[in-house]
mmCIF file of C-alpha atoms and ligand atoms in Angstrom:
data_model
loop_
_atom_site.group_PDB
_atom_site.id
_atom_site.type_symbol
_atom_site.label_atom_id
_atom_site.label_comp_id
_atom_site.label_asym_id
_atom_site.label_seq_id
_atom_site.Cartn_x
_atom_site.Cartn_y
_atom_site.Cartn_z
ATOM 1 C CA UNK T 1 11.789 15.439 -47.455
ATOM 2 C CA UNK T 2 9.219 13.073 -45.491
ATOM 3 C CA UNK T 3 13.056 12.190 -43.538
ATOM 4 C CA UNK T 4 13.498 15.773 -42.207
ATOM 5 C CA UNK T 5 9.650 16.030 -41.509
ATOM 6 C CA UNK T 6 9.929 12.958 -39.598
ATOM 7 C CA UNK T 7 13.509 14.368 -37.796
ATOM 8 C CA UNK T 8 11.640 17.418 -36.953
ATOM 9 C CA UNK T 9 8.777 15.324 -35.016
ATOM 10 C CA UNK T 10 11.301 12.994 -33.420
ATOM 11 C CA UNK T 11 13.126 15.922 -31.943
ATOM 12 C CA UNK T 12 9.538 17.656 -30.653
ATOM 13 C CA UNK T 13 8.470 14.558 -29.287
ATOM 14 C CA UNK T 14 11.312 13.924 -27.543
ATOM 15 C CA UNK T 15 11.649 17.525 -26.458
ATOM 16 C CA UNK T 16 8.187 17.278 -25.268
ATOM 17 C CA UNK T 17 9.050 14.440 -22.562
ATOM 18 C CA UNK T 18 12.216 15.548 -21.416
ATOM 19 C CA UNK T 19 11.134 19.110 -20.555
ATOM 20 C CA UNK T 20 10.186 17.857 -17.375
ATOM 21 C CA UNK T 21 10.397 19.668 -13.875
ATOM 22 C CA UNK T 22 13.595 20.705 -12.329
ATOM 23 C CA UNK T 23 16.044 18.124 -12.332
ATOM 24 C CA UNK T 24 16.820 16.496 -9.201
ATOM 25 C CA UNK T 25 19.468 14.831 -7.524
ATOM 26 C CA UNK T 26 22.042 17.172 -8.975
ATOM 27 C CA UNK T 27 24.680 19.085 -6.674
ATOM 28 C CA UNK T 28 26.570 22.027 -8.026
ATOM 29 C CA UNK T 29 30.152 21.582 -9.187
ATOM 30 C CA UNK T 30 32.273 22.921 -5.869
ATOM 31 C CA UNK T 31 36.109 23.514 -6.091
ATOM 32 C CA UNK T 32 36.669 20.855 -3.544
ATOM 33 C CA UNK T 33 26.368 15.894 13.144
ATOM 34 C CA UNK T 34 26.618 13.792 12.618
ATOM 35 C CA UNK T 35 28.776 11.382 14.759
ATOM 36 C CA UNK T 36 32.164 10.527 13.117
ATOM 37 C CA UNK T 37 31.626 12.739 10.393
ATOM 38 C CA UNK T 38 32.922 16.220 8.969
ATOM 39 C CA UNK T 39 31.842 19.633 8.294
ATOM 40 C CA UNK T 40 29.949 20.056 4.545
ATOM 41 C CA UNK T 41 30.812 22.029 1.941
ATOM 42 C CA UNK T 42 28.374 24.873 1.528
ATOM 43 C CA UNK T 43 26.152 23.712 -1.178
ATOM 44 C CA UNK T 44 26.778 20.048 -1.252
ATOM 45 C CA UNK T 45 23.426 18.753 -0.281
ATOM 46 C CA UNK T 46 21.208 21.737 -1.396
ATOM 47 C CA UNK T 47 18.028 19.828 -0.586
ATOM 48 C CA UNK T 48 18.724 19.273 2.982
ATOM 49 C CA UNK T 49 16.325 22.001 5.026
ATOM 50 C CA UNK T 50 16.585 23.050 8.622
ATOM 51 C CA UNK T 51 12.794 22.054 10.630
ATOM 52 C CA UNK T 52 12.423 24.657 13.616
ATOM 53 C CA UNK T 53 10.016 25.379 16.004
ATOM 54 C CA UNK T 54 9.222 29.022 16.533
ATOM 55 C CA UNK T 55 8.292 28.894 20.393
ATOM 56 C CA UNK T 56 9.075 29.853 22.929
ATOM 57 C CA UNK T 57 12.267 30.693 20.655
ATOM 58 C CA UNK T 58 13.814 29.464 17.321
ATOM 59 C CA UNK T 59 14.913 25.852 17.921
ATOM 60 C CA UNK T 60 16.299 23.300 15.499
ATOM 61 C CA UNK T 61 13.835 20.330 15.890
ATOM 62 C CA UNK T 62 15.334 18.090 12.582
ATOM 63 C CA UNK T 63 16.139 17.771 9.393
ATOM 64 C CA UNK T 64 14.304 17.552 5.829
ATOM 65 C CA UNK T 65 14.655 17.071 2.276
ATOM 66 C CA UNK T 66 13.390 19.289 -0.565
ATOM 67 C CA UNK T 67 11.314 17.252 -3.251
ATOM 68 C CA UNK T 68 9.512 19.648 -4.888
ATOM 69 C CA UNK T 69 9.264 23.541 -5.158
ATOM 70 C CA UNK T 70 6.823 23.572 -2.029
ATOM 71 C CA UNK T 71 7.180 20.106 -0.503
ATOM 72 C CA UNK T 72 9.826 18.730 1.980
ATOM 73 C CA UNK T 73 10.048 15.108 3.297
ATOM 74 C CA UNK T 74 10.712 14.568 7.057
ATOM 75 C CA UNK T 75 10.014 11.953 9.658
ATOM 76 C CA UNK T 76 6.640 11.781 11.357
ATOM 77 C CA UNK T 77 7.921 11.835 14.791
ATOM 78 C CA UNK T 78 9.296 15.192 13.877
ATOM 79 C CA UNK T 79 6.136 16.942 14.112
ATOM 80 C CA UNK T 80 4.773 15.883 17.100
ATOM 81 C CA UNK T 81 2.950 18.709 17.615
ATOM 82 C CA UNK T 82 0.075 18.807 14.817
ATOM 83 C CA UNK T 83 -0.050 22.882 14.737
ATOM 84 C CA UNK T 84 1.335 24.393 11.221
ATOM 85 C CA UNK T 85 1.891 27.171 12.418
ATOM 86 C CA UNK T 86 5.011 25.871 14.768
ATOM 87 C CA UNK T 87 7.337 25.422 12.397
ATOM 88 C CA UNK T 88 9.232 27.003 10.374
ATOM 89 C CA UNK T 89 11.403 25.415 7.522
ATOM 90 C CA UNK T 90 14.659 27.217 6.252
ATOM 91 C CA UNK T 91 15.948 25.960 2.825
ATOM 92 C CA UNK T 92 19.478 26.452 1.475
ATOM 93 C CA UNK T 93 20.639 26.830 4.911
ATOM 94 C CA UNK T 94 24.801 25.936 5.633
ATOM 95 C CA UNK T 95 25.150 27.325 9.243
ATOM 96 C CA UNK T 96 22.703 27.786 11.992
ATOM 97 C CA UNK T 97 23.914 30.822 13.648
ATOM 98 C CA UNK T 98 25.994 31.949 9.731
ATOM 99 C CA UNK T 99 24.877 34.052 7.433
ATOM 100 C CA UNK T 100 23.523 31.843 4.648
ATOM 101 C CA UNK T 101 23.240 34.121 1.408
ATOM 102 C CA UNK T 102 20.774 31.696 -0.349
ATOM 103 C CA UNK T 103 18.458 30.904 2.621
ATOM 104 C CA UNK T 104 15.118 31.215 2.725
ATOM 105 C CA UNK T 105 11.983 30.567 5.341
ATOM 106 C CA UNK T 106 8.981 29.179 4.750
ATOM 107 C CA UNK T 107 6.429 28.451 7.027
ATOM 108 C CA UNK T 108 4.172 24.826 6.912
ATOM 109 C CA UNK T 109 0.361 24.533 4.719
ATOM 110 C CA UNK T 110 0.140 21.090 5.535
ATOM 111 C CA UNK T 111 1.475 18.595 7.120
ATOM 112 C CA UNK T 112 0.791 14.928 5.747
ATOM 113 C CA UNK T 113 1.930 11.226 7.883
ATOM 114 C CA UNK T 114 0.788 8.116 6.651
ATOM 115 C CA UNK T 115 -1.931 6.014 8.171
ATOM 116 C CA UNK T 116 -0.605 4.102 11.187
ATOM 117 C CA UNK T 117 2.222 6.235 12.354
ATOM 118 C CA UNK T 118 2.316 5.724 15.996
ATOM 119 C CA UNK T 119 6.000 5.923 17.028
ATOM 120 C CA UNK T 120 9.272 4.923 15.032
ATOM 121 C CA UNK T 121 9.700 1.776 16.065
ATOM 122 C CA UNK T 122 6.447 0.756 14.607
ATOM 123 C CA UNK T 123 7.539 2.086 11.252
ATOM 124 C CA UNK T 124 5.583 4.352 9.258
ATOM 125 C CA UNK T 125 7.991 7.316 9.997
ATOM 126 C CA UNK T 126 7.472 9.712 7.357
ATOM 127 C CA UNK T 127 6.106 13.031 6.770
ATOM 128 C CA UNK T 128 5.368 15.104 3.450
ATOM 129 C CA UNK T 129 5.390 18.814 4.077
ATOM 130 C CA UNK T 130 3.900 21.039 2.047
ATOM 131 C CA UNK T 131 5.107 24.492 2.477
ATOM 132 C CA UNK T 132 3.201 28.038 1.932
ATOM 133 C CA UNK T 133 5.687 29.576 -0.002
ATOM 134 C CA UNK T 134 7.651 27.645 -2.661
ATOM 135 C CA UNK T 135 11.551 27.455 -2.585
ATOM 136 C CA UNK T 136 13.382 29.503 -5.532
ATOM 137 C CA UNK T 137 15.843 26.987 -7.463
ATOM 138 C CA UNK T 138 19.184 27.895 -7.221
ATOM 139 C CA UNK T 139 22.716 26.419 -7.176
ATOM 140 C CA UNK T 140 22.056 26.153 -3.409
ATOM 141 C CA UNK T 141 18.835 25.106 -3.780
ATOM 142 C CA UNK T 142 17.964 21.913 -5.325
ATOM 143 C CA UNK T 143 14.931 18.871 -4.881
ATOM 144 C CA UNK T 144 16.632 15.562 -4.454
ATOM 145 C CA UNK T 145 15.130 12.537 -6.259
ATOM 146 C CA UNK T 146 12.677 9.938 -4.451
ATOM 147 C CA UNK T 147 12.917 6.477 -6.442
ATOM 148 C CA UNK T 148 10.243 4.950 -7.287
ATOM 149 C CA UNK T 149 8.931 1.166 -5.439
ATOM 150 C CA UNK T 150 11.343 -0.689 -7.352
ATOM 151 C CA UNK T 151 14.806 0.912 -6.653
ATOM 152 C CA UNK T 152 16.922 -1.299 -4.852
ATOM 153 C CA UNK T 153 19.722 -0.230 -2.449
ATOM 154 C CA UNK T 154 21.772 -2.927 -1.380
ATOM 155 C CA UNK T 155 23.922 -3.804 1.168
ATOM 156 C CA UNK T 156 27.482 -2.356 0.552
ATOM 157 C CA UNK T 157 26.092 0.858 -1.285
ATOM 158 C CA UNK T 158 27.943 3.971 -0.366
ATOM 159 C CA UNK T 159 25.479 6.255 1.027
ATOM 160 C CA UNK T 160 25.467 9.696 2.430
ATOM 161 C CA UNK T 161 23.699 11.508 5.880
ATOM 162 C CA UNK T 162 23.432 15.087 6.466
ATOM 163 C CA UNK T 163 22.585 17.251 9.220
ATOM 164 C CA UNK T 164 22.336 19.398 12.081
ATOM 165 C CA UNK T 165 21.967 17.126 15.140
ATOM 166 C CA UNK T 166 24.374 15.780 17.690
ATOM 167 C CA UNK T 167 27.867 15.130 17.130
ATOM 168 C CA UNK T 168 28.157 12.384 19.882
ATOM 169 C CA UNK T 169 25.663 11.007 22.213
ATOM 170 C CA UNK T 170 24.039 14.276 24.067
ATOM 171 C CA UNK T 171 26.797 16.493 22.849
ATOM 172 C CA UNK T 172 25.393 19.117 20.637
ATOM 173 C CA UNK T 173 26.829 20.470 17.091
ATOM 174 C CA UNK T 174 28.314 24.191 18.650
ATOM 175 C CA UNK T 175 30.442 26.759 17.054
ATOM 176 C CA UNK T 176 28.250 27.980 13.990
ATOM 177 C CA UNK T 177 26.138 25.277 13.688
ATOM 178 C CA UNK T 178 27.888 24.083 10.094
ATOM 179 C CA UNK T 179 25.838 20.940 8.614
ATOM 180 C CA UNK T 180 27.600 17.785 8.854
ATOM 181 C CA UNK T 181 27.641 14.705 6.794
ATOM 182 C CA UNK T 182 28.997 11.443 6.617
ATOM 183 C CA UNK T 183 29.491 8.609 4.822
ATOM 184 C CA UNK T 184 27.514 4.984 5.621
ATOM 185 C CA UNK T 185 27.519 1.949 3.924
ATOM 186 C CA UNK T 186 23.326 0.218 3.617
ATOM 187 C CA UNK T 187 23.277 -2.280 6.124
ATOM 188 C CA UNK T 188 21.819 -5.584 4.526
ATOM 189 C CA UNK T 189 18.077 -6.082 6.111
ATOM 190 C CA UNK T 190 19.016 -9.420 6.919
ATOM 191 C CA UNK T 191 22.226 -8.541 9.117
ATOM 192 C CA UNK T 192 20.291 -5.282 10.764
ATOM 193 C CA UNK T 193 17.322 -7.555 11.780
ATOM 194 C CA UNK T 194 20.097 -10.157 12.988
ATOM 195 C CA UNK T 195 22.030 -6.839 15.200
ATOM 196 C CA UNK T 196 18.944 -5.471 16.431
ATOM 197 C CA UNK T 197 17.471 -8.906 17.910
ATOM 198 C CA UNK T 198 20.234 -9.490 19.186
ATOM 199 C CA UNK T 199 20.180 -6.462 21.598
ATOM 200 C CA UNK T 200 20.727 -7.496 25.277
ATOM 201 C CA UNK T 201 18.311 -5.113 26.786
ATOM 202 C CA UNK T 202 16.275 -3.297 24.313
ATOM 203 C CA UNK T 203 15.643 -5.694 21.321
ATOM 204 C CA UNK T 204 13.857 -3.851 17.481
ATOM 205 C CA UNK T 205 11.705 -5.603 15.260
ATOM 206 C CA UNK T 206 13.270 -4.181 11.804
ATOM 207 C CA UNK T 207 10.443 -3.582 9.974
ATOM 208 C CA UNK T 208 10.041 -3.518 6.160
ATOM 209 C CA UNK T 209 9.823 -0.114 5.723
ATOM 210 C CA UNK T 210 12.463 0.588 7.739
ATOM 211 C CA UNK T 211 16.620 0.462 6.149
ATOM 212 C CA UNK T 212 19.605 0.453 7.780
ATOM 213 C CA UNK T 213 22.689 2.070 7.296
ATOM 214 C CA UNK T 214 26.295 2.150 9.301
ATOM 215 C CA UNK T 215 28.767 0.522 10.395
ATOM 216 C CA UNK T 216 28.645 -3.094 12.835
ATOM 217 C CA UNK T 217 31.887 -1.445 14.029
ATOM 218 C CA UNK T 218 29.650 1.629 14.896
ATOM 219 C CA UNK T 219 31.706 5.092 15.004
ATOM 220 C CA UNK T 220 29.866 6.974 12.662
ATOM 221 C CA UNK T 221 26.262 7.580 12.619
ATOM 222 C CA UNK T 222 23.221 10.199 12.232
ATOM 223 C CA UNK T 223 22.182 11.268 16.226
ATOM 224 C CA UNK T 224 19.866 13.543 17.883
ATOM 225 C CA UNK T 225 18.467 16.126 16.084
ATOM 226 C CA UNK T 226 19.927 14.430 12.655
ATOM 227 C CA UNK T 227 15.820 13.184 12.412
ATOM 228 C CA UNK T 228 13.695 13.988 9.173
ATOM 229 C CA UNK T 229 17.080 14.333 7.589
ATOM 230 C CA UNK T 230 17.728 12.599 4.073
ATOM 231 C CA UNK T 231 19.904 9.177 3.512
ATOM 232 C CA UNK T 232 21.154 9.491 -0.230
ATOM 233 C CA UNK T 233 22.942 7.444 -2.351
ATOM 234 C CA UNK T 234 24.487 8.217 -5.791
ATOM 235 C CA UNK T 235 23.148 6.045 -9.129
ATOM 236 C CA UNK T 236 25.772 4.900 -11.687
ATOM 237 C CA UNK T 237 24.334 8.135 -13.888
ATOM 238 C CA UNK T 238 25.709 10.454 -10.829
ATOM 239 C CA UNK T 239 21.889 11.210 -9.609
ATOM 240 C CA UNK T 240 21.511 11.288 -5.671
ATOM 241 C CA UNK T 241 18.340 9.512 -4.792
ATOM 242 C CA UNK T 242 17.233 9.485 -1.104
ATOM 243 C CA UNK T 243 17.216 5.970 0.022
ATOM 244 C CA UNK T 244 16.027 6.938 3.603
ATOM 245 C CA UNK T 245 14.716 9.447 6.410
ATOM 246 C CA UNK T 246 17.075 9.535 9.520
ATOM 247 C CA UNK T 247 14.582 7.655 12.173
ATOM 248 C CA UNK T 248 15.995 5.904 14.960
ATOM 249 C CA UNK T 249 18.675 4.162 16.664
ATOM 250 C CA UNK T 250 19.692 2.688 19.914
ATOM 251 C CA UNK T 251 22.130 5.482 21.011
ATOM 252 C CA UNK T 252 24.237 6.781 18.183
ATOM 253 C CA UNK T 253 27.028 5.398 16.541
ATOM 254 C CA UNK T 254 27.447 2.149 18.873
ATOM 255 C CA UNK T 255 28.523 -1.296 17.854
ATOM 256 C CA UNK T 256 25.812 -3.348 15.924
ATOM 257 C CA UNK T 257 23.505 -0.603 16.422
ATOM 258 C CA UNK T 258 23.455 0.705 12.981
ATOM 259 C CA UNK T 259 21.282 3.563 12.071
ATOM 260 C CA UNK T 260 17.699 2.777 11.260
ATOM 261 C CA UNK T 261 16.319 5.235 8.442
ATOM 262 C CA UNK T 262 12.651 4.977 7.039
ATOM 263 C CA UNK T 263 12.382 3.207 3.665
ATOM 264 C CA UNK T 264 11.409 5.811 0.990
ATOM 265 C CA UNK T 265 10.748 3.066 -1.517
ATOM 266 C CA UNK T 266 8.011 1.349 0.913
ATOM 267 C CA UNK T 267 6.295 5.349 0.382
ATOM 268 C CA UNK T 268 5.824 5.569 -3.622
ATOM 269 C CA UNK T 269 2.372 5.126 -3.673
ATOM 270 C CA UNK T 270 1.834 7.281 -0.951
ATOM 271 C CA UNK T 271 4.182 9.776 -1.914
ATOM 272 C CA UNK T 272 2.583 9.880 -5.688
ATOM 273 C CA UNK T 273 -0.904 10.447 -4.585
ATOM 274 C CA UNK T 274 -0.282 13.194 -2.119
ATOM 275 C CA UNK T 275 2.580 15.331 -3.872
ATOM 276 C CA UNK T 276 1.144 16.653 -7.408
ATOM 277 C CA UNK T 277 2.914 15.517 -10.639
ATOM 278 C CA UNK T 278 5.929 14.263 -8.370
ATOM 279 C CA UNK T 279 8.303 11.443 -10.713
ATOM 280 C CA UNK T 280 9.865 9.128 -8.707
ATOM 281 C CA UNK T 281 13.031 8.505 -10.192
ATOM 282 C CA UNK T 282 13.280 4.518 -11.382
ATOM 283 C CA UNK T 283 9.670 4.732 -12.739
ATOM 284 C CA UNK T 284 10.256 8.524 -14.576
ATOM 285 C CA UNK T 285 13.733 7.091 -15.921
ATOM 286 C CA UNK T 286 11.939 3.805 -17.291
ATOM 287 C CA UNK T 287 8.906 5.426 -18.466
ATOM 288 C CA UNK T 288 11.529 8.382 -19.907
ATOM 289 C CA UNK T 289 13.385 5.393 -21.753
ATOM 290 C CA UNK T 290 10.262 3.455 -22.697
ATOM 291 C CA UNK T 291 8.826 6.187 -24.394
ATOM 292 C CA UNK T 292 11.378 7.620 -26.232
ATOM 293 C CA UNK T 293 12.527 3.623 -27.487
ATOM 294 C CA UNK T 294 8.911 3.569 -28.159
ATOM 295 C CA UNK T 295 9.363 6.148 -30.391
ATOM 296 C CA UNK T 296 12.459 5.662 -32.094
ATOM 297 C CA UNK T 297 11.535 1.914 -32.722
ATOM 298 C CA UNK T 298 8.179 3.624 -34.208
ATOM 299 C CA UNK T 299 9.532 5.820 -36.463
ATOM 300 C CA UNK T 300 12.225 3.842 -37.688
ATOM 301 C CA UNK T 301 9.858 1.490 -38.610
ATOM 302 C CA UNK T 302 7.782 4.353 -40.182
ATOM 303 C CA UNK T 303 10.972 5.669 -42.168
ATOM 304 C CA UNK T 304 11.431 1.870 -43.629
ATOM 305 C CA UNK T 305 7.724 1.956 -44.388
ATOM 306 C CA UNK T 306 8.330 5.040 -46.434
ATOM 307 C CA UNK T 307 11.747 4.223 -48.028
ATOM 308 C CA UNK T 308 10.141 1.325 -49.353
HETATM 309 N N1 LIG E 1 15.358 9.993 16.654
HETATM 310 C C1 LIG E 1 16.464 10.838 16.425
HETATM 311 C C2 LIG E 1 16.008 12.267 16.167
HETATM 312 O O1 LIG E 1 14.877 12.564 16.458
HETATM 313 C C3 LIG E 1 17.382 10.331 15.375
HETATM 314 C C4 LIG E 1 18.204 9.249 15.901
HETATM 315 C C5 LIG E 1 19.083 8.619 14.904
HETATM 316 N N2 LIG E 1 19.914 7.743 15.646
HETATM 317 C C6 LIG E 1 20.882 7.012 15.120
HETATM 318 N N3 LIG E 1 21.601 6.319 15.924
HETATM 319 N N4 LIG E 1 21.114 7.011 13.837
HETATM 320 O O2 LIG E 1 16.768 13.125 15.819
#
């Protein structure tokens, strides 16, 4: 008897601190520019949002990332203009000039860039969005996770770049406009501080909040227009946590000029106090497993109490 009673506050408890927000970091299970890369499948990065400007006419200006039902992470130097009311932010978008059944537009409340943000170089090339509307969850629309200060992506890691911006050097994505992606390895910060001092002509300080990803090879590579757009990488659980926000390079997809992407884990702390009862994933997944050992350890040692 005092068992079940126990069971039955176990499973509440438990209940209680799962039932969190939506999930993120979860893509829907499909049948299945970017330079160097390949055409999406519709749906396969349903947090990635189209940033336009609304005059003179609709223009793509960069990418984003859905983190929460009315907040979107983007670079600073996307938003160079200050005015909300420029920009308008499409979610579960696949092509620019398609028809894109799940899309939706919202226009900008807010728009928030950390203290010090002068130019991308300089680092500090981040910006939280909050929208006016919120986004509508659906299989095509999805928040991707943020990890928390501690996450570490290391050099090697298989990581993924999506967007709408050039396909080569000055050579727009045409036809429809279908998002691209492709696949980088992270770029160790050692050997991307190492590439980018060496430069002959133009040579980068690689800050700490900034993380590299691509190839020394170069060939493929976020460009132009690819900006604001989210760097994700897949955890051993098959969550997609953004690792980085497409920043800068030296050209796009040249030798030893990997991508530079802004560090989302140098962000936590800023990204905690300004979106509301946002989890960053390391910390929610610790805290998650914390608890719930805390309770399990607590109540076994309760039912041996009892049994006693
Ligand atoms: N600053 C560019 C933009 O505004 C992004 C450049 C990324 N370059 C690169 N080589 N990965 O769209």
């Amino acid at each position: 008897m005092p068992k079940m009673l126990i069971a039955a506050v176990f499973w509440s408890l438990t209940g209680m601190l799962v039932a969190n927000a939506q999930k993120c970091g979860r893509v829907p299970v499909l049948e299945n520019r970017i330079v160097g890369g390949t055409e999406s499948r519709e749906g396969a990065w349903p947090w990635v949002v189209d940033v336009t400007t609304q005059t003179p006419t609709s223009r793509h200006v960069c990418g984003g990332s859905l983190i929460a039902i009315n907040w979107v992470v983007s670079a600073a130097h996307c938003f160079v203009n200050p005015d909300v009311n420029e920009y308008l932010i499409y979610a579960g978008r696949h092509q620019q000039h398609g028809y894109n059944y799940h899309e939706s537009a919202h226009s900008v409340k807010r728009i928030v860039i950390p203290y010090g943000y002068v130019e991308p170089h300089s680092g500090n090339d981040l910006a939280l969005v909050e929208l006016s509307t919120p986004v509508t969850w659906s299989e095509r629309v999805q928040p991707v996770c943020l990890p928390d200060s501690g996450t570490l992506f290391p050099g090697g890691l298989e990581c993924y770049v999506a967007g709408w911006g050039n396909i080569r050097e000055d050579v727009p994505l045409g036809g429809l406009g279908t998002l691209q992606e492709v696949q980088v390895p992270i770029i160790s910060q050692s050997s991307c501080q190492e590439m980018y001092r060496m430069h002959p002509t133009e040579p980068v300080d690689i800050l700490h909040d900034m993380i590299c990803a691509g190839f020394r090879e170069g060939g493929k590579d976020s460009c132009q227009g690819d900006s604001g757009g989210p760097l994700v990488c897949q955890m051993v659980n098959g969550t997609w946590v953004q690792a980085g926000v497409v920043s800068f390079g030296l050209g796009c997809a040249h030798p030893n000029q990997p991508g530079v992407y802004t560090r989302v884990t140098s962000f936590s702390s800023f990204i905690r106090s300004t979106v509301p009862g946002i989890q960053l994933y390391g910390r929610a997944h610790q805290s998650w497993c914390g608890r719930v050992a805390v309770v399990v350890s607590c109540l076994s040692s309760l039912l041996i109490q009892l049994q006693r």
